[in-house]
């Protein structure tokens, strides 16, 4: 990839902007729509925003961590960038598509590379009916919320809610309860990636529920459908020694 054109995009933090200043003085660069690869400088949140923003360009994205966790990012180093791009391994990430109907009848469509989540809006617990591929699986879940996570997103909010960590390429999604009261002790399920999850909010006036797809939030939803959109993808580049498979494996043995 040493002959290819690169573009730099950076988060607003001082560390991200400092990295942008350093790299832009060392390497020739162009605008993202002219580039062959996009270099994202920031944390995991900025990486997600970059994937969303440039999804239609279908340009590979190589992230370098200037945030805190940096699970989706490579280590930041100013030297040997072009050699690192040449050695980088590519992974295709397909987003989840969320189709939501709100209490006023509006329909919303959003994409998520990490997860789609439903969450209670008030002190009242949410009551949610869950169906998979048209078959009712949970008649009434009493909970703070429920989420559907991708393999890449399984180590984010999903892991915090005690959901399973999913290896990349496993062809599955995680359906995870958030503080479920009923069914008792139900933590969630692992679903095939082609599954369609439908969630219906019961008693939405007394127990309003919101929904989010990555950073996009919608209030007062009645029904939400979630499925993996295989027609869309983003290619993410990783150093061989810092690939997502290894990171996911390490997370499962972390203290």
mmCIF file of C-alpha atoms in Angstrom, residues 3-254:
data_model
loop_
_atom_site.group_PDB
_atom_site.id
_atom_site.type_symbol
_atom_site.label_atom_id
_atom_site.label_comp_id
_atom_site.label_asym_id
_atom_site.label_seq_id
_atom_site.Cartn_x
_atom_site.Cartn_y
_atom_site.Cartn_z
ATOM 1 C CA UNK A 3 2.099 3.703 -3.459
ATOM 2 C CA UNK A 4 -1.408 4.567 -2.374
ATOM 3 C CA UNK A 5 -2.754 7.930 -1.285
ATOM 4 C CA UNK A 6 -3.716 8.448 2.343
ATOM 5 C CA UNK A 7 -6.059 10.834 4.160
ATOM 6 C CA UNK A 8 -5.945 11.831 7.818
ATOM 7 C CA UNK A 9 -9.023 12.442 9.969
ATOM 8 C CA UNK A 10 -8.803 13.181 13.689
ATOM 9 C CA UNK A 11 -10.940 13.628 16.764
ATOM 10 C CA UNK A 12 -11.167 16.922 18.627
ATOM 11 C CA UNK A 13 -9.000 15.936 21.587
ATOM 12 C CA UNK A 14 -5.596 17.543 22.043
ATOM 13 C CA UNK A 15 -3.832 14.184 21.625
ATOM 14 C CA UNK A 16 -5.674 13.432 18.364
ATOM 15 C CA UNK A 17 -5.027 16.897 16.967
ATOM 16 C CA UNK A 18 -1.386 16.672 17.999
ATOM 17 C CA UNK A 19 -1.043 13.363 16.160
ATOM 18 C CA UNK A 20 -2.684 14.900 13.098
ATOM 19 C CA UNK A 21 -0.175 17.752 13.127
ATOM 20 C CA UNK A 22 2.788 15.369 13.399
ATOM 21 C CA UNK A 23 1.659 12.945 10.689
ATOM 22 C CA UNK A 24 0.501 15.595 8.232
ATOM 23 C CA UNK A 25 3.998 17.133 8.312
ATOM 24 C CA UNK A 26 5.672 13.779 7.622
ATOM 25 C CA UNK A 27 3.449 12.130 5.001
ATOM 26 C CA UNK A 28 1.825 13.480 1.821
ATOM 27 C CA UNK A 29 -1.957 13.316 2.168
ATOM 28 C CA UNK A 30 -5.186 14.087 0.339
ATOM 29 C CA UNK A 31 -8.863 14.523 1.174
ATOM 30 C CA UNK A 32 -10.779 11.329 2.143
ATOM 31 C CA UNK A 33 -12.752 11.147 -1.114
ATOM 32 C CA UNK A 34 -9.458 11.129 -3.068
ATOM 33 C CA UNK A 35 -7.635 8.675 -0.813
ATOM 34 C CA UNK A 36 -7.040 4.946 -1.083
ATOM 35 C CA UNK A 37 -6.973 4.540 2.707
ATOM 36 C CA UNK A 38 -8.220 6.717 5.579
ATOM 37 C CA UNK A 39 -6.136 7.081 8.756
ATOM 38 C CA UNK A 40 -8.374 7.726 11.788
ATOM 39 C CA UNK A 41 -6.755 9.324 14.841
ATOM 40 C CA UNK A 42 -8.720 9.157 18.075
ATOM 41 C CA UNK A 43 -10.497 6.679 20.311
ATOM 42 C CA UNK A 44 -13.070 3.960 19.685
ATOM 43 C CA UNK A 45 -15.923 6.469 19.537
ATOM 44 C CA UNK A 46 -14.176 8.459 16.835
ATOM 45 C CA UNK A 47 -13.428 5.247 14.942
ATOM 46 C CA UNK A 48 -17.148 4.413 14.912
ATOM 47 C CA UNK A 49 -18.003 7.909 13.683
ATOM 48 C CA UNK A 50 -15.387 7.538 10.940
ATOM 49 C CA UNK A 51 -16.849 4.205 9.792
ATOM 50 C CA UNK A 52 -20.310 5.771 9.629
ATOM 51 C CA UNK A 53 -19.199 8.970 7.936
ATOM 52 C CA UNK A 54 -17.167 7.333 5.176
ATOM 53 C CA UNK A 55 -19.156 4.128 4.733
ATOM 54 C CA UNK A 56 -20.331 5.078 1.245
ATOM 55 C CA UNK A 57 -16.768 5.763 0.072
ATOM 56 C CA UNK A 58 -15.864 2.101 0.670
ATOM 57 C CA UNK A 59 -12.325 3.109 1.622
ATOM 58 C CA UNK A 60 -10.362 0.979 4.130
ATOM 59 C CA UNK A 61 -9.829 2.636 7.501
ATOM 60 C CA UNK A 62 -6.679 2.282 9.610
ATOM 61 C CA UNK A 63 -7.138 3.618 13.123
ATOM 62 C CA UNK A 64 -4.418 4.769 15.529
ATOM 63 C CA UNK A 65 -5.290 5.170 19.172
ATOM 64 C CA UNK A 66 -5.310 8.647 20.681
ATOM 65 C CA UNK A 67 -8.137 7.862 23.114
ATOM 66 C CA UNK A 68 -8.468 5.730 26.224
ATOM 67 C CA UNK A 69 -9.460 2.107 25.514
ATOM 68 C CA UNK A 70 -8.674 1.940 21.803
ATOM 69 C CA UNK A 71 -10.040 -1.555 21.290
ATOM 70 C CA UNK A 72 -10.740 -0.859 17.614
ATOM 71 C CA UNK A 73 -7.448 0.992 17.087
ATOM 72 C CA UNK A 74 -3.819 0.240 16.344
ATOM 73 C CA UNK A 75 -0.980 1.628 18.446
ATOM 74 C CA UNK A 76 -0.013 5.192 17.570
ATOM 75 C CA UNK A 77 3.466 5.613 16.119
ATOM 76 C CA UNK A 78 4.581 8.302 13.715
ATOM 77 C CA UNK A 79 7.279 6.239 12.022
ATOM 78 C CA UNK A 80 6.923 3.484 9.397
ATOM 79 C CA UNK A 81 3.289 4.261 8.620
ATOM 80 C CA UNK A 82 3.450 3.211 4.976
ATOM 81 C CA UNK A 83 5.181 -0.071 5.869
ATOM 82 C CA UNK A 84 2.518 -0.756 8.496
ATOM 83 C CA UNK A 85 -0.215 -0.181 5.927
ATOM 84 C CA UNK A 86 1.492 -2.624 3.568
ATOM 85 C CA UNK A 87 1.533 -5.317 6.277
ATOM 86 C CA UNK A 88 -1.929 -4.581 7.653
ATOM 87 C CA UNK A 89 -4.627 -7.263 7.689
ATOM 88 C CA UNK A 90 -8.107 -6.384 6.448
ATOM 89 C CA UNK A 91 -11.370 -7.241 8.214
ATOM 90 C CA UNK A 92 -14.836 -6.553 6.780
ATOM 91 C CA UNK A 93 -17.393 -5.317 9.298
ATOM 92 C CA UNK A 94 -21.095 -5.423 8.396
ATOM 93 C CA UNK A 95 -23.339 -3.038 10.344
ATOM 94 C CA UNK A 96 -26.622 -3.796 12.029
ATOM 95 C CA UNK A 97 -29.623 -2.006 10.609
ATOM 96 C CA UNK A 98 -32.202 -0.714 13.083
ATOM 97 C CA UNK A 99 -35.753 -0.017 11.925
ATOM 98 C CA UNK A 100 -37.761 1.685 14.662
ATOM 99 C CA UNK A 101 -41.357 2.899 14.884
ATOM 100 C CA UNK A 102 -42.028 5.641 17.451
ATOM 101 C CA UNK A 103 -45.154 6.523 19.403
ATOM 102 C CA UNK A 104 -45.985 9.365 16.975
ATOM 103 C CA UNK A 105 -45.849 6.959 14.047
ATOM 104 C CA UNK A 106 -42.490 8.076 12.672
ATOM 105 C CA UNK A 107 -40.171 5.461 11.185
ATOM 106 C CA UNK A 108 -36.424 5.676 11.743
ATOM 107 C CA UNK A 109 -33.574 3.780 10.053
ATOM 108 C CA UNK A 110 -30.079 3.749 11.555
ATOM 109 C CA UNK A 111 -26.886 1.692 11.308
ATOM 110 C CA UNK A 112 -24.687 0.336 14.092
ATOM 111 C CA UNK A 113 -21.247 -1.271 13.910
ATOM 112 C CA UNK A 114 -21.255 -1.982 17.677
ATOM 113 C CA UNK A 115 -24.772 -2.529 18.946
ATOM 114 C CA UNK A 116 -28.436 -1.592 18.891
ATOM 115 C CA UNK A 117 -29.864 -1.168 22.373
ATOM 116 C CA UNK A 118 -33.233 -0.477 23.954
ATOM 117 C CA UNK A 119 -33.280 1.290 27.316
ATOM 118 C CA UNK A 120 -35.912 2.484 29.796
ATOM 119 C CA UNK A 121 -36.476 6.250 29.841
ATOM 120 C CA UNK A 122 -37.885 6.588 33.384
ATOM 121 C CA UNK A 123 -37.665 4.900 36.764
ATOM 122 C CA UNK A 124 -40.184 2.323 35.564
ATOM 123 C CA UNK A 125 -38.704 -0.948 34.321
ATOM 124 C CA UNK A 126 -39.200 -1.634 30.625
ATOM 125 C CA UNK A 127 -41.519 -4.451 29.518
ATOM 126 C CA UNK A 128 -40.366 -5.826 26.157
ATOM 127 C CA UNK A 129 -41.532 -8.732 23.993
ATOM 128 C CA UNK A 130 -38.766 -10.385 21.951
ATOM 129 C CA UNK A 131 -39.204 -12.365 18.722
ATOM 130 C CA UNK A 132 -36.527 -13.999 16.568
ATOM 131 C CA UNK A 133 -37.282 -14.568 12.868
ATOM 132 C CA UNK A 134 -40.992 -14.119 13.546
ATOM 133 C CA UNK A 135 -41.120 -16.563 16.476
ATOM 134 C CA UNK A 136 -41.885 -15.158 19.921
ATOM 135 C CA UNK A 137 -39.090 -16.170 22.290
ATOM 136 C CA UNK A 138 -39.780 -13.992 25.341
ATOM 137 C CA UNK A 139 -43.385 -12.989 25.987
ATOM 138 C CA UNK A 140 -42.458 -10.262 28.468
ATOM 139 C CA UNK A 141 -38.979 -9.255 29.584
ATOM 140 C CA UNK A 142 -38.914 -6.943 32.608
ATOM 141 C CA UNK A 143 -35.590 -5.134 32.450
ATOM 142 C CA UNK A 144 -33.615 -1.931 32.166
ATOM 143 C CA UNK A 145 -33.134 -2.769 28.497
ATOM 144 C CA UNK A 146 -31.868 -5.233 25.924
ATOM 145 C CA UNK A 147 -29.251 -5.027 23.174
ATOM 146 C CA UNK A 148 -28.098 -6.760 19.996
ATOM 147 C CA UNK A 149 -24.323 -6.657 19.468
ATOM 148 C CA UNK A 150 -22.026 -7.510 16.569
ATOM 149 C CA UNK A 151 -18.817 -9.476 17.037
ATOM 150 C CA UNK A 152 -16.783 -6.248 16.913
ATOM 151 C CA UNK A 153 -19.159 -4.628 19.407
ATOM 152 C CA UNK A 154 -19.345 -7.581 21.770
ATOM 153 C CA UNK A 155 -16.498 -6.187 23.905
ATOM 154 C CA UNK A 156 -18.178 -2.785 24.329
ATOM 155 C CA UNK A 157 -21.568 -2.155 26.018
ATOM 156 C CA UNK A 158 -22.440 -5.832 25.543
ATOM 157 C CA UNK A 159 -19.513 -6.962 27.710
ATOM 158 C CA UNK A 160 -20.409 -4.383 30.382
ATOM 159 C CA UNK A 161 -23.886 -5.938 30.505
ATOM 160 C CA UNK A 162 -22.284 -9.392 31.014
ATOM 161 C CA UNK A 163 -22.960 -10.486 27.447
ATOM 162 C CA UNK A 164 -20.706 -12.993 25.661
ATOM 163 C CA UNK A 165 -17.499 -11.995 23.891
ATOM 164 C CA UNK A 166 -17.809 -13.124 20.272
ATOM 165 C CA UNK A 167 -14.836 -14.068 18.060
ATOM 166 C CA UNK A 168 -14.712 -12.366 14.671
ATOM 167 C CA UNK A 169 -15.802 -14.618 11.854
ATOM 168 C CA UNK A 170 -18.010 -16.672 14.170
ATOM 169 C CA UNK A 171 -21.123 -15.681 12.218
ATOM 170 C CA UNK A 172 -23.174 -14.812 15.291
ATOM 171 C CA UNK A 173 -24.788 -11.902 17.124
ATOM 172 C CA UNK A 174 -25.276 -11.416 20.861
ATOM 173 C CA UNK A 175 -28.733 -10.760 22.311
ATOM 174 C CA UNK A 176 -28.083 -9.509 25.841
ATOM 175 C CA UNK A 177 -30.397 -8.408 28.631
ATOM 176 C CA UNK A 178 -29.605 -5.273 30.615
ATOM 177 C CA UNK A 179 -30.437 -5.899 34.292
ATOM 178 C CA UNK A 180 -33.278 -8.314 33.579
ATOM 179 C CA UNK A 181 -35.691 -8.959 36.477
ATOM 180 C CA UNK A 182 -37.810 -11.434 34.500
ATOM 181 C CA UNK A 183 -37.113 -13.967 33.132
ATOM 182 C CA UNK A 184 -35.000 -14.547 36.238
ATOM 183 C CA UNK A 185 -31.298 -15.157 35.591
ATOM 184 C CA UNK A 186 -31.743 -14.791 31.819
ATOM 185 C CA UNK A 187 -28.587 -13.163 30.498
ATOM 186 C CA UNK A 188 -29.151 -13.485 26.788
ATOM 187 C CA UNK A 189 -28.622 -15.661 23.736
ATOM 188 C CA UNK A 190 -26.209 -16.148 20.840
ATOM 189 C CA UNK A 191 -27.935 -15.867 17.460
ATOM 190 C CA UNK A 192 -26.866 -16.615 13.884
ATOM 191 C CA UNK A 193 -25.817 -13.434 12.123
ATOM 192 C CA UNK A 194 -28.666 -13.706 9.608
ATOM 193 C CA UNK A 195 -31.298 -13.638 12.378
ATOM 194 C CA UNK A 196 -33.846 -10.818 12.569
ATOM 195 C CA UNK A 197 -34.629 -9.616 16.077
ATOM 196 C CA UNK A 198 -37.916 -7.816 16.715
ATOM 197 C CA UNK A 199 -38.661 -6.101 20.016
ATOM 198 C CA UNK A 200 -42.068 -4.731 20.986
ATOM 199 C CA UNK A 201 -42.452 -2.302 23.872
ATOM 200 C CA UNK A 202 -45.329 -3.245 26.157
ATOM 201 C CA UNK A 203 -47.159 -0.452 28.029
ATOM 202 C CA UNK A 204 -45.164 2.316 26.281
ATOM 203 C CA UNK A 205 -47.131 5.172 27.900
ATOM 204 C CA UNK A 206 -46.381 4.177 31.486
ATOM 205 C CA UNK A 207 -43.020 2.567 30.664
ATOM 206 C CA UNK A 208 -41.449 4.526 27.777
ATOM 207 C CA UNK A 209 -38.407 3.073 26.052
ATOM 208 C CA UNK A 210 -35.722 4.646 23.875
ATOM 209 C CA UNK A 211 -33.431 3.006 21.337
ATOM 210 C CA UNK A 212 -29.903 3.678 20.148
ATOM 211 C CA UNK A 213 -27.806 2.502 17.211
ATOM 212 C CA UNK A 214 -24.202 3.317 18.145
ATOM 213 C CA UNK A 215 -24.442 7.080 18.811
ATOM 214 C CA UNK A 216 -27.884 7.654 17.232
ATOM 215 C CA UNK A 217 -30.654 7.815 19.858
ATOM 216 C CA UNK A 218 -34.424 7.722 19.345
ATOM 217 C CA UNK A 219 -37.013 8.298 22.047
ATOM 218 C CA UNK A 220 -40.386 6.671 22.720
ATOM 219 C CA UNK A 221 -40.127 3.648 20.451
ATOM 220 C CA UNK A 222 -42.932 1.121 20.035
ATOM 221 C CA UNK A 223 -41.253 -1.513 17.886
ATOM 222 C CA UNK A 224 -37.672 -2.096 16.814
ATOM 223 C CA UNK A 225 -36.372 -4.519 14.188
ATOM 224 C CA UNK A 226 -32.652 -5.335 14.040
ATOM 225 C CA UNK A 227 -30.749 -7.334 11.424
ATOM 226 C CA UNK A 228 -27.281 -7.438 9.899
ATOM 227 C CA UNK A 229 -27.149 -5.535 6.617
ATOM 228 C CA UNK A 230 -24.887 -7.669 4.421
ATOM 229 C CA UNK A 231 -25.175 -5.190 1.538
ATOM 230 C CA UNK A 232 -23.029 -2.713 3.481
ATOM 231 C CA UNK A 233 -19.538 -3.134 4.851
ATOM 232 C CA UNK A 234 -16.512 -1.229 6.021
ATOM 233 C CA UNK A 235 -12.975 -2.555 5.712
ATOM 234 C CA UNK A 236 -10.823 -2.010 8.798
ATOM 235 C CA UNK A 237 -7.042 -2.486 8.738
ATOM 236 C CA UNK A 238 -5.040 -3.874 11.662
ATOM 237 C CA UNK A 239 -1.382 -4.530 12.371
ATOM 238 C CA UNK A 240 -0.862 -8.331 12.382
ATOM 239 C CA UNK A 241 0.247 -8.272 16.023
ATOM 240 C CA UNK A 242 -2.784 -6.218 17.102
ATOM 241 C CA UNK A 243 -5.642 -7.797 15.165
ATOM 242 C CA UNK A 244 -9.171 -7.966 16.548
ATOM 243 C CA UNK A 245 -9.191 -11.766 16.861
ATOM 244 C CA UNK A 246 -6.234 -11.608 19.249
ATOM 245 C CA UNK A 247 -7.749 -8.720 21.192
ATOM 246 C CA UNK A 248 -11.042 -10.548 21.605
ATOM 247 C CA UNK A 249 -9.193 -13.661 22.772
ATOM 248 C CA UNK A 250 -7.186 -11.635 25.311
ATOM 249 C CA UNK A 251 -10.369 -10.036 26.686
ATOM 250 C CA UNK A 252 -11.726 -13.459 27.584
ATOM 251 C CA UNK A 253 -8.725 -14.096 29.849
ATOM 252 C CA UNK A 254 -8.392 -10.611 31.287
#
